[in-house]
Coordinates of C-alpha atoms and ligand atoms in Angstrom, one line a residue:
M53 CA 0.0 0.0 0.0
N54 CA 1.7 3.2 -1.2
S55 CA 0.2 5.8 1.0
K56 CA 1.1 8.6 -1.4
E57 CA -1.4 7.3 -3.9
L58 CA -4.3 6.9 -1.4
G59 CA -6.8 9.7 -0.7
L60 CA -6.9 11.4 2.7
D61 CA -10.3 9.8 3.6
T62 CA -8.9 6.4 2.9
L63 CA -5.7 7.1 5.0
C64 CA -7.8 8.5 7.9
I65 CA -9.5 5.1 8.1
H66 CA -6.8 2.7 7.1
A67 CA -3.3 4.1 7.5
G68 CA -1.5 2.4 10.4
E69 CA -4.4 0.2 11.5
L70 CA -3.5 -2.9 13.4
E71 CA -4.6 -6.3 12.3
D72 CA -6.6 -8.4 14.8
K73 CA -4.8 -11.6 14.1
Q74 CA -6.6 -13.4 16.9
F75 CA -10.3 -12.8 16.1
K76 CA -10.2 -11.0 12.8
G77 CA -12.1 -8.0 14.1
A78 CA -12.6 -5.0 11.8
I79 CA -10.8 -2.5 14.0
S80 CA -7.4 -2.1 15.7
P81 CA -7.2 -4.2 18.9
I82 CA -6.2 -2.1 21.9
Y83 CA -3.0 -3.1 23.8
L84 CA -2.8 -1.6 27.3
S85 CA 0.3 -3.4 28.4
T86 CA 2.9 -1.1 30.0
S87 CA 5.3 -4.1 30.2
Y88 CA 6.6 -6.0 27.2
E89 CA 9.0 -9.0 26.8
F90 CA 12.5 -7.6 26.9
I91 CA 15.1 -10.3 26.4
D92 CA 15.7 -10.4 22.7
E93 CA 12.7 -8.6 21.5
D94 CA 13.1 -5.5 19.3
P95 CA 11.9 -2.9 19.6
K96 CA 12.1 -3.0 23.4
R97 CA 8.7 -1.5 23.9
Y98 CA 7.8 0.9 26.8
P99 CA 4.9 3.4 26.5
R100 CA 7.1 6.5 27.4
N101 CA 9.3 5.6 24.4
F102 CA 6.3 6.2 22.1
D103 CA 6.4 2.6 20.8
T104 CA 3.4 0.7 22.0
P105 CA 1.4 -0.9 19.2
N106 CA -1.5 1.6 19.4
Q107 CA 0.8 4.7 19.7
L108 CA 2.7 3.5 16.6
A109 CA -0.5 2.8 14.7
V110 CA -2.1 6.3 15.2
A111 CA 1.3 8.0 14.7
E112 CA 1.6 6.3 11.3
K113 CA -1.8 7.5 10.4
I114 CA -0.9 11.1 11.3
A115 CA 2.4 10.9 9.5
A116 CA 0.6 9.6 6.4
I117 CA -2.0 12.3 6.2
E118 CA 0.6 15.1 6.9
H119 CA 2.9 13.7 4.2
T120 CA 5.8 13.3 6.7
D121 CA 8.2 10.4 7.7
R122 CA 7.1 10.1 11.3
A123 CA 4.8 11.4 14.0
L124 CA 4.7 11.1 17.8
L125 CA 1.6 11.4 20.0
F126 CA 1.5 13.5 23.2
G127 CA -0.8 14.0 26.2
S128 CA -1.9 17.4 24.9
G129 CA -1.2 20.0 22.2
M130 CA 0.9 21.9 24.7
A131 CA 3.0 18.8 25.5
A132 CA 3.6 18.4 21.7
L133 CA 4.5 22.1 21.3
S134 CA 6.7 22.4 24.4
T135 CA 8.6 19.2 23.5
M136 CA 9.1 20.4 19.9
F137 CA 10.5 23.8 21.1
L138 CA 12.8 22.2 23.7
A139 CA 14.0 19.6 21.1
M140 CA 14.8 22.2 18.4
L141 CA 16.3 25.0 20.6
K142 CA 19.4 25.2 22.8
P143 CA 20.7 28.0 25.0
G144 CA 22.0 30.7 22.8
D145 CA 19.6 30.0 19.9
H146 CA 17.0 32.4 18.6
L147 CA 13.4 31.7 17.7
V148 CA 11.1 33.8 15.5
V149 CA 7.4 33.5 16.4
Q150 CA 4.4 34.8 14.6
N151 CA 2.8 37.6 16.6
T152 CA -0.6 35.9 16.7
V153 CA 0.3 32.5 18.1
Y154 CA -2.0 30.5 20.4
G155 CA -2.1 31.9 23.9
G156 CA -0.7 28.7 25.5
T157 CA 2.3 28.9 23.2
H158 CA 2.8 32.6 24.2
N159 CA 2.6 31.6 27.8
F160 CA 5.2 28.8 27.3
L161 CA 7.7 31.2 25.7
M162 CA 7.2 33.8 28.5
K163 CA 7.2 31.4 31.5
V164 CA 9.4 28.5 30.4
L165 CA 11.6 29.2 27.4
R166 CA 12.8 32.5 28.9
R167 CA 14.4 30.6 31.8
Y168 CA 16.8 28.8 29.5
N169 CA 18.6 31.6 27.8
I170 CA 16.7 31.0 24.5
D171 CA 16.0 34.3 22.8
F172 CA 12.8 34.9 20.8
T173 CA 11.3 37.6 18.7
Y174 CA 7.6 38.2 17.9
T175 CA 7.1 39.3 14.3
D176 CA 5.3 42.7 13.8
G177 CA 2.9 41.2 11.4
Y178 CA 2.5 38.0 9.4
S179 CA 3.9 38.8 6.0
V180 CA 7.1 37.1 4.8
A181 CA 8.9 40.4 5.2
D182 CA 7.9 40.6 8.8
F183 CA 9.5 37.2 9.4
E184 CA 12.6 38.2 7.5
N185 CA 12.9 41.4 9.5
S186 CA 12.9 39.4 12.8
L187 CA 15.8 37.1 11.9
K188 CA 19.1 37.2 13.7
P189 CA 22.4 35.4 12.9
N190 CA 21.5 32.7 15.5
T191 CA 17.9 32.1 14.4
R192 CA 17.4 28.4 14.5
L193 CA 13.6 28.1 14.2
I194 CA 10.6 30.0 12.8
H195 CA 7.2 29.1 14.2
I196 CA 4.0 30.0 12.4
E197 CA 0.3 29.6 12.8
T198 CA -2.2 29.9 9.9
P199 CA -5.1 30.4 10.0
S200 CA -4.5 32.3 13.2
N201 CA -6.7 32.7 16.3
P202 CA -9.1 34.5 16.6
L203 CA -8.9 36.7 13.5
L204 CA -8.1 34.0 10.9
T205 CA -5.2 35.8 9.3
I206 CA -3.4 33.7 6.6
T207 CA 0.4 33.4 6.5
D208 CA 2.2 32.5 3.2
I209 CA 3.4 29.0 4.2
K210 CA 5.6 28.4 1.2
G211 CA 7.0 32.0 1.4
V212 CA 8.1 31.5 5.0
A213 CA 9.4 28.0 4.3
D214 CA 11.5 29.2 1.3
L215 CA 12.9 32.1 3.4
A216 CA 13.9 29.7 6.1
K217 CA 15.4 27.2 3.7
S218 CA 17.6 29.9 2.1
K219 CA 19.1 30.6 5.6
G220 CA 19.3 27.0 6.9
I221 CA 16.6 27.7 9.5
I222 CA 14.1 25.0 10.6
T223 CA 10.3 25.8 10.4
S224 CA 7.4 24.6 12.5
I225 CA 3.6 25.2 12.1
D226 CA 0.7 24.8 14.4
N227 CA -1.7 23.1 12.0
T228 CA -4.5 22.7 14.5
F229 CA -7.0 25.0 12.9
A230 CA -6.6 23.9 9.3
T231 CA -5.9 20.1 9.7
P232 CA -4.4 18.2 6.8
V233 CA -7.9 18.1 5.2
N234 CA -7.4 21.7 4.4
Q235 CA -3.7 22.3 4.1
I236 CA -0.6 20.1 4.0
P237 CA 2.4 22.3 5.2
A238 CA 5.0 19.6 4.5
D239 CA 4.2 19.8 0.8
L240 CA 4.9 23.6 1.0
G241 CA 8.3 23.0 2.7
I242 CA 7.5 23.2 6.4
D243 CA 9.6 20.9 8.6
L244 CA 7.6 20.2 11.7
I245 CA 3.8 20.1 12.0
I246 CA 2.1 20.3 15.4
H247 CA -1.5 19.5 16.4
S248 CA -3.6 20.0 19.4
A249 CA -5.5 16.7 18.7
T250 CA -7.9 17.9 21.4
K251 CA -9.4 19.9 18.5
Y252 CA -10.3 18.5 15.0
F253 CA -8.3 15.3 15.3
G254 CA -10.4 14.3 18.4
G255 CA -13.3 16.3 17.1
H256 CA -15.9 15.3 19.8
S257 CA -14.8 17.6 22.7
D258 CA -13.9 14.6 24.8
I259 CA -10.1 13.9 24.6
L260 CA -7.0 15.8 25.3
A261 CA -4.1 14.9 23.0
G262 CA -1.4 16.4 20.7
A263 CA 1.0 15.4 18.0
V264 CA 4.2 16.4 16.2
A265 CA 5.0 15.2 12.7
G266 CA 8.1 15.7 10.6
P267 CA 11.1 14.2 8.8
N268 CA 13.1 11.4 10.5
H269 CA 16.2 13.5 11.2
L270 CA 14.3 16.1 13.3
M271 CA 11.8 13.6 14.8
E272 CA 14.7 11.7 16.4
D273 CA 15.4 14.8 18.5
V274 CA 11.7 15.3 19.3
W275 CA 11.6 11.6 20.4
E276 CA 14.7 11.9 22.6
I277 CA 13.4 15.0 24.4
G278 CA 9.9 13.6 24.4
R279 CA 10.8 10.4 26.2
N280 CA 12.7 12.4 28.8
L281 CA 9.9 14.8 29.4
G282 CA 7.4 11.9 29.5
G283 CA 4.3 13.7 28.1
N284 CA 2.9 10.6 26.3
L285 CA -0.7 9.9 25.5
S286 CA -2.2 7.0 27.3
D287 CA -3.1 4.1 25.1
L288 CA -6.8 4.2 26.0
T289 CA -6.9 7.7 24.7
V290 CA -4.7 6.8 21.7
W291 CA -7.4 4.2 20.7
L292 CA -10.2 6.8 21.1
L293 CA -8.1 9.2 18.9
E294 CA -7.9 6.5 16.2
R295 CA -11.6 6.1 16.3
S296 CA -12.1 9.8 16.0
M297 CA -9.6 10.3 13.2
K298 CA -11.5 7.9 10.9
T299 CA -14.1 10.6 10.4
L300 CA -11.7 13.5 10.2
G301 CA -12.2 14.1 6.5
L302 CA -15.9 13.7 6.7
R303 CA -16.3 16.1 9.6
V304 CA -13.9 18.8 8.5
K305 CA -15.4 18.9 4.9
K306 CA -18.9 19.4 6.4
Q307 CA -17.5 22.0 8.8
N308 CA -15.9 23.8 5.9
K309 CA -19.2 23.8 4.0
N310 CA -21.3 25.0 7.0
A311 CA -18.7 27.7 7.8
Q312 CA -18.8 29.1 4.3
K313 CA -22.6 29.3 4.4
I314 CA -22.7 30.9 7.8
A315 CA -19.9 33.4 7.0
E316 CA -21.8 34.6 3.9
F317 CA -25.0 34.9 6.0
L318 CA -23.2 36.9 8.7
D319 CA -21.4 39.0 6.0
A320 CA -24.8 40.1 4.6
H321 CA -26.4 40.7 8.0
A322 CA -27.2 44.2 9.1
D323 CA -26.4 43.6 12.8
I324 CA -22.9 42.2 12.1
K325 CA -20.1 44.7 11.6
S326 CA -17.4 42.4 10.2
V327 CA -16.7 38.8 9.5
Y328 CA -13.2 37.2 9.5
Y329 CA -13.3 34.1 7.4
P330 CA -10.7 33.2 4.7
G331 CA -13.4 31.8 2.5
L332 CA -14.9 35.2 2.0
K333 CA -13.8 37.3 -1.0
S334 CA -13.5 40.3 1.3
H335 CA -10.9 38.5 3.5
P336 CA -7.5 40.3 2.8
E337 CA -5.7 37.0 2.1
H338 CA -8.5 35.2 0.4
D339 CA -6.4 34.6 -2.8
L340 CA -3.5 33.3 -0.7
A341 CA -5.8 31.0 1.3
K342 CA -7.3 29.7 -2.0
H343 CA -3.8 29.0 -3.3
Q344 CA -2.5 27.1 -0.2
M345 CA -5.6 25.6 1.3
R346 CA -8.0 23.0 -0.1
G347 CA -10.8 24.2 2.2
F348 CA -11.2 27.3 4.4
G349 CA -11.8 25.5 7.7
G350 CA -14.5 25.6 10.3
M351 CA -13.2 28.5 12.4
M352 CA -14.3 32.1 11.9
S353 CA -14.9 35.2 14.0
F354 CA -17.3 38.1 13.7
E355 CA -18.0 41.4 15.3
L356 CA -21.5 42.2 16.5
S357 CA -22.7 45.7 15.9
D358 CA -22.7 48.1 18.8
G359 CA -26.4 47.7 19.3
I360 CA -26.0 44.1 20.5
D361 CA -25.0 43.0 23.9
P362 CA -22.3 40.3 23.3
L363 CA -23.0 38.5 26.6
K364 CA -26.7 38.4 26.1
F365 CA -26.1 37.2 22.5
Q366 CA -24.2 34.2 23.8
K367 CA -26.7 33.4 26.6
S368 CA -29.6 33.6 24.1
L369 CA -28.2 31.0 21.8
K370 CA -30.2 27.8 22.1
L371 CA -28.4 25.2 20.0
I372 CA -25.0 26.8 19.9
K373 CA -23.0 26.6 23.1
A374 CA -20.8 29.2 24.6
S375 CA -17.7 27.2 25.2
M376 CA -14.0 27.6 25.9
S377 CA -12.7 25.1 23.4
L378 CA -13.3 24.5 19.7
A379 CA -13.4 22.1 16.8
G380 CA -16.0 19.7 18.0
I381 CA -18.9 18.4 16.0
E382 CA -21.1 20.8 17.9
T383 CA -21.0 24.5 17.1
T384 CA -19.6 26.6 19.9
V385 CA -18.9 30.3 20.4
T386 CA -16.6 32.2 22.7
S387 CA -15.7 35.8 23.5
P388 CA -11.9 36.2 23.2
F389 CA -11.9 39.1 25.6
L390 CA -13.4 36.8 28.3
T391 CA -11.3 33.7 27.6
S392 CA -8.2 33.4 25.4
H393 CA -7.3 37.1 25.6
A394 CA -8.7 37.9 29.1
L395 CA -5.3 38.6 30.6
M396 CA -4.5 41.5 28.2
T397 CA -5.6 45.1 28.8
P398 CA -8.4 46.5 26.5
E399 CA -5.7 48.6 24.8
Q400 CA -3.5 45.5 24.1
R401 CA -6.5 43.8 22.7
A402 CA -7.4 46.8 20.6
G403 CA -3.9 46.7 19.2
L404 CA -4.5 43.2 18.0
G405 CA -8.0 44.1 16.6
I406 CA -9.9 42.2 19.3
S407 CA -12.9 44.2 20.5
D408 CA -15.3 43.2 23.2
N409 CA -17.9 42.6 20.4
L410 CA -15.8 39.9 18.8
I411 CA -17.3 36.4 18.8
R412 CA -15.1 33.4 17.8
F413 CA -17.2 30.8 16.1
S414 CA -16.3 27.1 15.8
T415 CA -18.6 25.5 13.2
G416 CA -20.0 22.1 13.9
I417 CA -21.7 19.6 11.6
E418 CA -25.3 20.5 12.4
K419 CA -27.6 21.5 9.6
A420 CA -26.4 25.0 8.6
K421 CA -29.9 26.5 8.5
D422 CA -30.6 25.5 12.1
L423 CA -27.4 27.3 13.1
M424 CA -28.3 30.4 11.2
D425 CA -31.8 30.4 12.7
D426 CA -30.3 30.2 16.1
I427 CA -28.0 33.1 15.5
E428 CA -30.9 35.2 14.1
Q429 CA -33.1 34.7 17.1
A430 CA -30.2 35.4 19.5
I431 CA -29.4 38.6 17.7
K432 CA -33.1 39.7 17.9
I433 CA -33.4 39.3 21.6
S434 CA -30.0 40.7 22.5
K435 CA -30.4 44.1 20.9
K436 CA -29.7 46.7 23.6
E437 CA -33.0 48.6 22.8
S438 CA -35.0 45.5 23.6
V439 CA -33.1 45.1 26.9
L440 CA -34.3 48.6 27.9
S441 CA -37.9 48.1 26.7
T442 CA -38.4 45.0 28.8
N443 CA -37.0 46.6 31.9
Ligands
PLP1040 C1 -5.9 24.2 21.9 C2 -4.8 24.6 21.0 C3 -3.5 24.3 21.4 C4 -3.1 23.6 22.8 O1 -3.6 22.3 22.8 P1 -4.0 21.5 24.1 O2 -4.5 20.2 23.6 O3 -5.1 22.3 24.8 O4 -2.8 21.5 25.0 C5 -2.4 24.7 20.6 N1 -2.6 25.3 19.5 C6 -3.9 25.7 19.1 C7 -4.1 26.4 17.8 C8 -5.0 25.3 19.8 O5 -6.2 25.7 19.4

C-alpha cells in the first residue's frame, strides 16, 4: 500500500491500522500493556518511548495524512508544542514566532523558554517580510500559525518555508485550525507540524491529545526530548483518537461547508459589523488562502454591531453553546476578551484588533440552516434597545 497514492479519507480510516490476528475483528485491537517482553525482542517497547502498538498505529496515520516520515503522540497539544520547542532549541539559539500564536504557546515562551537563555522575537505582522525582519544570525527556528486565532489571518506558508530554507533555518507550524484536510504544510516546505489533537483530530470535545509530525532526522530529537519529558498519550486515549480520526475528512469537509454558508449569511447581516473568514472574498488574504488551502476551515470570528450585547447574545443561543474550546462536531462560540485574551488590557486587545464585540465561532456539523436560525433569534433578543424596553 503506497500511502502517497491513497486519498486522505482512505488514509484516515486505514493508515497504520493494526490487524486483529486473533479474532479477525474489523478495527485495531487495543493493547494496554505497559510491560513487554524484553530479552531479545526488538523494539524493546515501553509506553514512554512512544512505541506501544497503538501509539505507533495512530502516529503512522498522522504521518501519512501530513505527508511526513514520522509522527509522535503527546498527552496534549501543549506537550507536543513544548517538546518540539525544547527539542529544536538550545541556550544561545534564537526563535522567531508569529505575533498571533496560540495563547498557550505565548505563555510557554514567556514562562518557560525564557528561563533557558533561549532568545525569541515576535514578528510585527504576518507577511514574509515581517519574518525576514525578525531574523538574527543565531535564528534556528521559525514558528507560524495559519489560519490564526481569533482573526483567521493567513500566513504565506511556502513563502516563509523558502525564506527559512535559504538561511538554513528550521520551520514549524501549528496546523490545528486547518488540519491536513485543508492544508498540508510539509508539501509547502515546512519541517515540523504540530497539532492539538484535542481539537479537530479528536473532534468530539472529549479527549486531550497532541502530535508532532516531521522528517526522521528532526523527529529523532523530538523523540529523545519527548521520552525524557514523558508527556505521552495513554493508550486508552490513543485508541479513542484512532476512532475519531477515521471521520476527520468527513467532519472537516462538512465544517468547511457550514462555515462558508454561515460566513456569507453573517457578512450580509445588518447587525454584524465584520466577519473574519478566509473563504470570504472580502478577506484580505482570500487569494493566498485559496492557493495554499483545499478548504477554508470551520473556524471564523465576527463582530456584533454596537447595538447588540455580546454576553446576552451568547446566553440567548439555544443550539450553539458558549464554550472555551473548539473544533467539536457541535457548534460553539466564545468571547476572546473573556477567555483566550482575558489577561490583556483592553488597549493591548485593541492593538490586535480584538474588540469586546468579537465572537469566535467554531462551526459544527449540524444543519447550517438551524445554526443560522439560532444566530438570528439570539441577535433579535440581545439588541440593547430590547433590553431597555423589557425593563
Ligand atoms: C488548543 C490549542 C493548542 C493547545 O492544545 P491543548 O491540547 O489544549 O494542549 C495549541 N494550538 C492551538 C491552535 C490550539 O487551538
